[in-house]
Amino acid sequence: MPVRAELAEQATLPVRNPLPGLVAIILHMGCIGASLGILAPLTALRFKDWGADSWEVGLSAAMTALALLIMLPLVARVPRVNPTVMMAGGCAVGVAALVGMQLLPYVWAWIGLRLVAALGLTMPWLLGESWVNLAAPPHIRGRVVAFYASAFFIGFAIGPITIDAVGADGWPIIIAGIIFLLGAALPLIIARKYAPPIALESIRNPWPVLRRAKIVTLAAAAAGLTESLCFGLFVIYGLDLGWGTSTSLQAYSALLLGGILLQYPFGWLADRWSKGRMLSIVALLTIVSVVALSFVTMQPTIALFWAFLLGGGVLGFYSLGLTLLGEKFEGEDVIRANTGFLLAYQGGALIGPSTGGVAMTFIGPLGFTIVLATVGVLLFAVTQWRFFKQA
């Protein structure tokens, strides 16, 4: 049997006893989130100390999207490999990049090393999402993906806490990042025999597959745009509304907490209801939350409540979009569609901060509200149109 046909057949088979593999990939993604949660703010802090311009900080952040574009055609040339090898190898590349950052304390060296780190960590992200969708039993896929997404964002929230605990200077924070990456590789090595077969050559040309599920593509782009906008500008948005530094940071923490805690209820509902309808509800929640935040300038407690709900809505685009992808595709198509999902996500992530930043420059915090609400309205309208079209 040709390799491609054999892999396609294997990819459609159910994974025997998927629990060990799912636990491993969820733990792995939590540690990956923690390492990225260190890398992004650490770069910004070091660049500020070195007197770097804002565009240089932005350029370093864009390395993730560039790495994905570079890696996709290269990975597609590897037809047969256990995904744990590629993912653990990616963690090793990330470790090497972190060591290089400490040894080369220069802005442009760090930009290059951010690209190296992103090239390595593209593997856990790309293959991890295919792994969880292939291994998750269909009747609980929404909850499994919710745990997967929550693990990443819990880790991402731990990163800044780690910087605060050990400081942003010297080897301690670099060593912490290395520990998280080694921790990401360990569960993969232990559970390597439970990894589902992944045909990496299926990564080639994902768009024909995703054209069959336009809502999945739109959800991915919406997730990238809204997450990058909130992560990059939410604190500034709070300051512009007059909340003050303390309340703005508390609201940011509430946004992350909402994104983490609300994913499982959303996934539970998605498993029992229409996933498309849940996506429209999350879009509506995003619209209501961001509009409400604009009217609570003098009420910090209420601001925390709406920030919590906004975090659930914004991060829900990602987990529900990924769940919908797993429902609509199987086998090789899961891998191909997931590649397109990540490309759409990164496209949104490139647009979000720049669009929101320009809008806030000209019309203040209202610009943040308009951009987020527009994305929510667009996604809500499309999901409702598809629902009524199918009715």
Short mmCIF file of C-alpha atoms in Angstrom, two decimals:
data_model
loop_
_atom_site.label_atom_id
_atom_site.label_comp_id
_atom_site.label_asym_id
_atom_site.label_seq_id
_atom_site.Cartn_x
_atom_site.Cartn_y
_atom_site.Cartn_z
CA MET A 1 0.00 0.00 0.00
CA PRO A 2 1.40 3.46 -0.83
CA VAL A 3 2.57 5.45 2.18
CA ARG A 4 -0.01 8.20 1.69
CA ALA A 5 -2.92 5.76 1.45
CA GLU A 6 -1.68 3.77 4.44
CA LEU A 7 -1.39 6.88 6.59
CA ALA A 8 -4.81 8.10 5.51
CA GLU A 9 -6.31 4.75 6.53
CA GLN A 10 -4.49 4.80 9.89
CA ALA A 11 -5.60 8.36 10.61
CA THR A 12 -9.26 7.39 10.35
CA LEU A 13 -8.97 4.56 12.86
CA PRO A 14 -10.08 5.23 16.45
CA VAL A 15 -7.26 5.48 18.99
CA ARG A 16 -7.29 2.59 21.44
CA ASN A 17 -7.43 3.79 25.05
CA PRO A 18 -7.00 7.48 24.19
CA LEU A 19 -6.91 8.67 27.82
CA PRO A 20 -3.12 8.41 28.43
CA GLY A 21 -2.41 10.23 25.18
CA LEU A 22 -4.97 12.95 25.92
CA VAL A 23 -3.61 13.51 29.43
CA ALA A 24 -0.10 13.73 27.98
CA ILE A 25 -1.02 16.26 25.28
CA ILE A 26 -2.97 18.43 27.75
CA LEU A 27 -0.07 18.49 30.23
CA HIS A 28 2.31 19.16 27.35
CA MET A 29 0.28 22.13 26.14
CA GLY A 30 0.08 23.60 29.64
CA CYS A 31 3.88 23.66 29.82
CA ILE A 32 4.14 25.09 26.29
CA GLY A 33 1.74 27.86 27.36
CA ALA A 34 3.92 28.63 30.39
CA SER A 35 7.08 28.88 28.26
CA LEU A 36 5.33 31.23 25.80
CA GLY A 37 3.89 33.16 28.74
CA ILE A 38 7.47 33.82 29.81
CA LEU A 39 8.92 34.48 26.35
CA ALA A 40 6.54 37.22 25.18
CA PRO A 41 6.63 39.57 28.21
CA LEU A 42 10.31 38.83 28.87
CA THR A 43 11.16 40.06 25.38
CA ALA A 44 9.15 43.25 25.89
CA LEU A 45 10.79 43.93 29.27
CA ARG A 46 14.33 43.30 28.04
CA PHE A 47 13.75 45.39 24.91
CA LYS A 48 12.46 48.26 27.05
CA ASP A 49 15.59 48.10 29.22
CA TRP A 50 17.74 48.15 26.07
CA GLY A 51 15.91 51.18 24.67
CA ALA A 52 14.39 49.35 21.70
CA ASP A 53 11.65 50.99 19.62
CA SER A 54 8.06 49.77 19.76
CA TRP A 55 8.22 48.51 16.17
CA GLU A 56 11.11 46.24 17.15
CA VAL A 57 8.99 44.74 19.94
CA GLY A 58 6.20 44.24 17.40
CA LEU A 59 8.59 42.65 14.92
CA SER A 60 9.75 40.13 17.51
CA ALA A 61 6.12 39.23 18.26
CA ALA A 62 5.48 38.64 14.54
CA MET A 63 8.08 35.85 14.48
CA THR A 64 5.45 33.29 15.50
CA ALA A 65 3.41 33.86 12.36
CA LEU A 66 6.53 33.91 10.18
CA ALA A 67 7.72 30.63 11.71
CA LEU A 68 4.44 28.93 10.85
CA LEU A 69 4.72 30.00 7.21
CA ILE A 70 8.30 28.73 7.05
CA MET A 71 7.64 25.40 8.76
CA LEU A 72 4.53 24.24 6.90
CA PRO A 73 6.20 23.39 3.56
CA LEU A 74 9.15 21.81 5.38
CA VAL A 75 7.05 19.63 7.68
CA ALA A 76 4.92 18.49 4.75
CA ARG A 77 8.00 16.77 3.32
CA VAL A 78 8.20 14.40 6.31
CA PRO A 79 5.67 11.68 5.43
CA ARG A 80 6.04 9.27 8.35
CA VAL A 81 7.11 10.11 11.90
CA ASN A 82 5.78 9.69 15.40
CA PRO A 83 4.45 13.12 16.40
CA THR A 84 6.15 12.89 19.79
CA VAL A 85 9.56 12.99 18.06
CA MET A 86 8.72 16.20 16.19
CA MET A 87 7.12 17.84 19.23
CA ALA A 88 9.90 16.92 21.67
CA GLY A 89 12.44 18.05 19.06
CA GLY A 90 10.62 21.38 18.85
CA CYS A 91 10.95 21.76 22.63
CA ALA A 92 14.70 21.10 22.32
CA VAL A 93 14.97 23.87 19.72
CA GLY A 94 13.15 26.19 22.12
CA VAL A 95 15.62 25.34 24.90
CA ALA A 96 18.55 26.15 22.61
CA ALA A 97 16.95 29.49 21.68
CA LEU A 98 16.47 30.43 25.35
CA VAL A 99 20.12 29.69 26.12
CA GLY A 100 21.15 31.79 23.12
CA MET A 101 19.03 34.70 24.37
CA GLN A 102 20.90 34.82 27.64
CA LEU A 103 24.26 34.61 25.90
CA LEU A 104 23.43 37.26 23.25
CA PRO A 105 21.75 40.25 24.97
CA TYR A 106 21.14 42.30 21.82
CA VAL A 107 17.85 43.40 20.23
CA TRP A 108 18.42 41.93 16.78
CA ALA A 109 19.94 38.75 18.17
CA TRP A 110 16.78 38.27 20.24
CA ILE A 111 14.56 38.90 17.22
CA GLY A 112 16.42 36.15 15.36
CA LEU A 113 16.30 33.84 18.36
CA ARG A 114 12.56 34.50 18.78
CA LEU A 115 12.22 33.19 15.22
CA VAL A 116 14.29 30.11 16.12
CA ALA A 117 12.17 29.48 19.21
CA ALA A 118 8.98 29.94 17.20
CA LEU A 119 10.21 27.51 14.53
CA GLY A 120 10.63 24.88 17.23
CA LEU A 121 7.42 25.57 19.12
CA THR A 122 5.34 25.53 15.93
CA MET A 123 5.58 21.73 16.09
CA PRO A 124 3.84 21.28 19.47
CA TRP A 125 1.13 23.74 18.45
CA LEU A 126 0.47 22.31 14.99
CA LEU A 127 0.67 18.62 15.89
CA GLY A 128 -0.90 19.03 19.33
CA GLU A 129 -4.19 20.27 17.92
CA SER A 130 -4.30 17.43 15.39
CA TRP A 131 -3.48 14.96 18.18
CA VAL A 132 -6.31 16.13 20.46
CA ASN A 133 -8.91 16.15 17.68
CA LEU A 134 -7.92 12.71 16.38
CA ALA A 135 -7.80 11.12 19.84
CA ALA A 136 -10.83 12.73 21.49
CA PRO A 137 -13.99 10.55 21.50
CA PRO A 138 -16.64 12.39 19.44
CA HIS A 139 -19.26 12.48 22.22
CA ILE A 140 -16.94 14.42 24.58
CA ARG A 141 -14.79 16.26 22.04
CA GLY A 142 -16.03 19.68 23.17
CA ARG A 143 -14.99 19.07 26.78
CA VAL A 144 -11.63 17.54 25.81
CA VAL A 145 -10.77 20.50 23.59
CA ALA A 146 -11.89 22.83 26.40
CA PHE A 147 -9.44 21.15 28.79
CA TYR A 148 -6.73 21.38 26.12
CA ALA A 149 -7.32 25.10 25.50
CA SER A 150 -7.65 25.85 29.22
CA ALA A 151 -4.36 24.10 29.94
CA PHE A 152 -2.59 26.34 27.43
CA PHE A 153 -4.06 29.53 28.86
CA ILE A 154 -3.42 28.48 32.46
CA GLY A 155 0.20 27.97 31.47
CA PHE A 156 0.22 31.28 29.62
CA ALA A 157 -1.03 33.01 32.79
CA ILE A 158 1.66 31.27 34.88
CA GLY A 159 4.42 32.75 32.69
CA PRO A 160 4.10 36.39 33.86
CA ILE A 161 3.68 35.19 37.46
CA THR A 162 6.98 33.34 37.11
CA ILE A 163 8.70 36.49 35.81
CA ASP A 164 7.31 38.43 38.77
CA ALA A 165 8.58 35.75 41.17
CA VAL A 166 12.15 35.32 39.87
CA GLY A 167 12.71 38.61 38.02
CA ALA A 168 13.31 39.40 34.36
CA ASP A 169 17.10 39.62 34.56
CA GLY A 170 19.78 36.96 34.45
CA TRP A 171 19.69 33.19 34.23
CA PRO A 172 16.87 32.37 36.71
CA ILE A 173 14.00 33.27 34.35
CA ILE A 174 15.77 31.56 31.43
CA ILE A 175 16.18 28.41 33.52
CA ALA A 176 12.48 28.58 34.45
CA GLY A 177 11.59 28.68 30.76
CA ILE A 178 13.86 25.71 30.09
CA ILE A 179 12.23 23.74 32.92
CA PHE A 180 8.80 24.35 31.41
CA LEU A 181 10.00 23.15 27.99
CA LEU A 182 11.55 20.03 29.47
CA GLY A 183 8.32 19.49 31.38
CA ALA A 184 6.45 19.76 28.06
CA ALA A 185 8.59 17.02 26.49
CA LEU A 186 8.36 14.58 29.43
CA PRO A 187 4.67 13.52 29.15
CA LEU A 188 5.11 13.04 25.39
CA ILE A 189 8.03 10.67 25.93
CA ILE A 190 6.12 8.71 28.59
CA ALA A 191 2.95 8.40 26.46
CA ARG A 192 4.58 8.14 23.01
CA LYS A 193 2.93 4.82 22.15
CA TYR A 194 -0.51 6.40 22.62
CA ALA A 195 0.07 9.12 20.02
CA PRO A 196 -2.38 8.91 17.08
CA PRO A 197 -0.86 8.47 13.61
CA ILE A 198 -0.42 11.83 11.91
CA ALA A 199 0.34 12.03 8.17
CA LEU A 200 2.45 15.18 8.03
CA GLU A 201 2.26 15.38 4.24
CA SER A 202 -1.45 16.10 4.73
CA ILE A 203 -0.40 19.60 5.81
CA ARG A 204 0.05 20.59 2.17
CA ASN A 205 -2.56 22.93 0.68
CA PRO A 206 -5.13 23.09 3.54
CA TRP A 207 -7.44 25.68 1.97
CA PRO A 208 -9.58 23.39 -0.24
CA VAL A 209 -10.59 21.48 2.90
CA LEU A 210 -11.37 24.58 4.96
CA ARG A 211 -13.47 26.04 2.16
CA ARG A 212 -15.96 23.32 3.10
CA ALA A 213 -16.23 24.84 6.59
CA LYS A 214 -16.08 28.61 6.31
CA ILE A 215 -17.35 29.13 9.85
CA VAL A 216 -14.34 27.21 11.20
CA THR A 217 -12.01 29.52 9.25
CA LEU A 218 -13.86 32.62 10.43
CA ALA A 219 -13.78 31.40 14.06
CA ALA A 220 -10.01 30.87 13.82
CA ALA A 221 -9.41 34.36 12.38
CA ALA A 222 -11.74 35.88 15.00
CA ALA A 223 -9.86 34.05 17.77
CA GLY A 224 -6.48 35.28 16.56
CA LEU A 225 -7.67 38.87 16.13
CA THR A 226 -9.55 39.21 19.42
CA GLU A 227 -6.98 37.35 21.56
CA SER A 228 -4.04 39.37 20.23
CA LEU A 229 -6.03 42.60 20.66
CA CYS A 230 -6.98 41.78 24.27
CA PHE A 231 -3.57 40.47 25.28
CA GLY A 232 -1.80 43.45 23.73
CA LEU A 233 -4.10 46.40 24.45
CA PHE A 234 -6.61 45.54 27.19
CA VAL A 235 -4.58 47.14 30.00
CA ILE A 236 -4.13 50.30 27.92
CA TYR A 237 -7.87 50.24 27.21
CA GLY A 238 -8.58 50.15 30.95
CA LEU A 239 -6.19 53.04 31.60
CA ASP A 240 -7.83 55.08 28.83
CA LEU A 241 -11.22 54.46 30.46
CA GLY A 242 -9.85 55.89 33.71
CA TRP A 243 -9.77 52.67 35.74
CA GLY A 244 -6.25 53.26 37.01
CA THR A 245 -3.31 50.87 36.93
CA SER A 246 -4.48 48.54 39.71
CA THR A 247 -8.02 48.04 38.37
CA SER A 248 -6.76 47.69 34.80
CA LEU A 249 -4.39 44.88 35.82
CA GLN A 250 -7.10 43.23 37.92
CA ALA A 251 -9.49 43.39 34.97
CA TYR A 252 -6.82 41.84 32.74
CA SER A 253 -6.43 39.00 35.25
CA ALA A 254 -10.23 38.61 35.33
CA LEU A 255 -10.25 38.41 31.53
CA LEU A 256 -7.70 35.58 31.58
CA LEU A 257 -9.54 33.83 34.42
CA GLY A 258 -12.82 33.99 32.52
CA GLY A 259 -11.15 32.58 29.45
CA ILE A 260 -9.85 29.65 31.48
CA LEU A 261 -12.89 28.84 33.65
CA LEU A 262 -15.64 29.25 31.06
CA GLN A 263 -14.13 26.94 28.44
CA TYR A 264 -15.33 23.72 30.08
CA PRO A 265 -18.96 24.89 30.45
CA PHE A 266 -18.89 26.00 26.81
CA GLY A 267 -17.45 22.63 25.77
CA TRP A 268 -20.02 20.76 27.88
CA LEU A 269 -22.85 22.67 26.21
CA ALA A 270 -21.32 22.16 22.77
CA ASP A 271 -21.30 18.38 23.32
CA ARG A 272 -25.03 18.47 24.13
CA TRP A 273 -26.13 21.16 21.72
CA SER A 274 -25.21 22.53 18.31
CA LYS A 275 -21.58 23.66 18.23
CA GLY A 276 -22.46 26.29 15.64
CA ARG A 277 -25.16 27.72 17.91
CA MET A 278 -22.73 27.79 20.83
CA LEU A 279 -20.32 29.77 18.65
CA SER A 280 -23.06 32.32 17.95
CA ILE A 281 -23.84 32.57 21.68
CA VAL A 282 -20.17 33.17 22.46
CA ALA A 283 -20.06 35.86 19.76
CA LEU A 284 -23.11 37.53 21.34
CA LEU A 285 -21.49 37.29 24.78
CA THR A 286 -18.41 39.06 23.40
CA ILE A 287 -20.51 41.89 21.93
CA VAL A 288 -22.50 42.45 25.13
CA SER A 289 -19.44 42.24 27.40
CA VAL A 290 -17.22 44.69 25.52
CA VAL A 291 -20.07 47.20 25.11
CA ALA A 292 -20.95 46.92 28.81
CA LEU A 293 -17.31 47.55 29.79
CA SER A 294 -17.50 50.95 28.12
CA PHE A 295 -20.17 52.05 30.63
CA VAL A 296 -18.57 50.97 33.92
CA THR A 297 -15.73 53.49 34.14
CA MET A 298 -16.48 54.35 37.79
CA GLN A 299 -17.49 50.85 38.97
CA PRO A 300 -14.37 48.62 39.21
CA THR A 301 -16.18 45.56 40.63
CA ILE A 302 -18.66 45.49 37.77
CA ALA A 303 -15.77 45.98 35.33
CA LEU A 304 -14.16 42.79 36.66
CA PHE A 305 -17.42 40.88 36.09
CA TRP A 306 -17.71 42.00 32.45
CA ALA A 307 -14.00 41.45 31.83
CA PHE A 308 -14.45 37.87 33.13
CA LEU A 309 -17.28 37.27 30.64
CA LEU A 310 -15.35 38.94 27.82
CA GLY A 311 -12.42 36.60 28.42
CA GLY A 312 -14.74 33.61 28.16
CA GLY A 313 -16.15 34.91 24.88
CA VAL A 314 -12.84 35.80 23.27
CA LEU A 315 -11.06 32.57 24.22
CA GLY A 316 -14.20 30.61 23.38
CA PHE A 317 -13.78 31.42 19.68
CA TYR A 318 -10.63 29.30 19.65
CA SER A 319 -11.84 26.25 21.57
CA LEU A 320 -15.26 26.10 19.89
CA GLY A 321 -13.75 26.64 16.44
CA LEU A 322 -11.32 23.79 17.08
CA THR A 323 -14.15 21.57 18.36
CA LEU A 324 -16.22 22.35 15.26
CA LEU A 325 -13.22 21.42 13.10
CA GLY A 326 -12.97 18.03 14.80
CA GLU A 327 -16.67 17.42 14.24
CA LYS A 328 -16.63 18.27 10.53
CA PHE A 329 -13.41 16.49 9.48
CA GLU A 330 -11.71 13.16 10.08
CA GLY A 331 -8.50 11.39 9.16
CA GLU A 332 -6.10 13.30 6.93
CA ASP A 333 -8.63 16.11 6.58
CA VAL A 334 -8.32 16.89 10.31
CA ILE A 335 -4.60 17.54 9.89
CA ARG A 336 -5.07 19.55 6.71
CA ALA A 337 -7.94 21.61 8.18
CA ASN A 338 -6.02 22.21 11.41
CA THR A 339 -3.15 23.67 9.39
CA GLY A 340 -5.54 26.09 7.73
CA PHE A 341 -7.06 26.86 11.14
CA LEU A 342 -3.66 27.94 12.47
CA LEU A 343 -2.93 30.02 9.37
CA ALA A 344 -6.27 31.82 9.75
CA TYR A 345 -5.58 32.30 13.47
CA GLN A 346 -2.18 33.82 12.79
CA GLY A 347 -3.65 36.05 10.08
CA GLY A 348 -6.11 37.41 12.63
CA ALA A 349 -3.33 37.79 15.20
CA LEU A 350 -1.33 39.96 12.79
CA ILE A 351 -4.33 42.20 12.11
CA GLY A 352 -5.70 42.55 15.65
CA PRO A 353 -3.15 44.72 17.51
CA SER A 354 -2.48 47.03 14.57
CA THR A 355 -6.19 47.54 13.80
CA GLY A 356 -7.07 48.09 17.46
CA GLY A 357 -4.06 50.33 18.01
CA VAL A 358 -4.94 52.58 15.07
CA ALA A 359 -8.60 52.74 16.15
CA MET A 360 -7.64 53.66 19.73
CA THR A 361 -5.19 56.28 18.48
CA PHE A 362 -7.94 58.14 16.63
CA ILE A 363 -11.05 57.60 18.80
CA GLY A 364 -9.69 56.44 22.16
CA PRO A 365 -11.03 53.40 24.07
CA LEU A 366 -14.13 53.40 21.87
CA GLY A 367 -11.86 52.08 19.09
CA PHE A 368 -11.16 48.93 21.15
CA THR A 369 -14.89 48.44 21.69
CA ILE A 370 -15.75 48.94 18.02
CA VAL A 371 -13.13 46.48 16.72
CA LEU A 372 -14.08 43.70 19.16
CA ALA A 373 -17.81 44.27 18.74
CA THR A 374 -17.48 44.27 14.94
CA VAL A 375 -15.78 40.87 15.01
CA GLY A 376 -18.50 39.54 17.30
CA VAL A 377 -21.29 40.93 15.11
CA LEU A 378 -19.72 39.45 11.97
CA LEU A 379 -19.34 35.99 13.50
CA PHE A 380 -22.83 36.10 15.03
CA ALA A 381 -24.38 37.17 11.70
CA VAL A 382 -22.60 34.44 9.73
CA THR A 383 -23.50 31.67 12.17
CA GLN A 384 -27.14 32.79 12.25
CA TRP A 385 -27.27 33.02 8.47
CA ARG A 386 -25.88 29.49 8.14
CA PHE A 387 -28.37 28.25 10.74
CA PHE A 388 -31.38 29.72 8.96
CA LYS A 389 -30.05 28.58 5.59
CA GLN A 390 -29.92 24.99 6.84
CA ALA A 391 -33.34 25.21 8.57
#
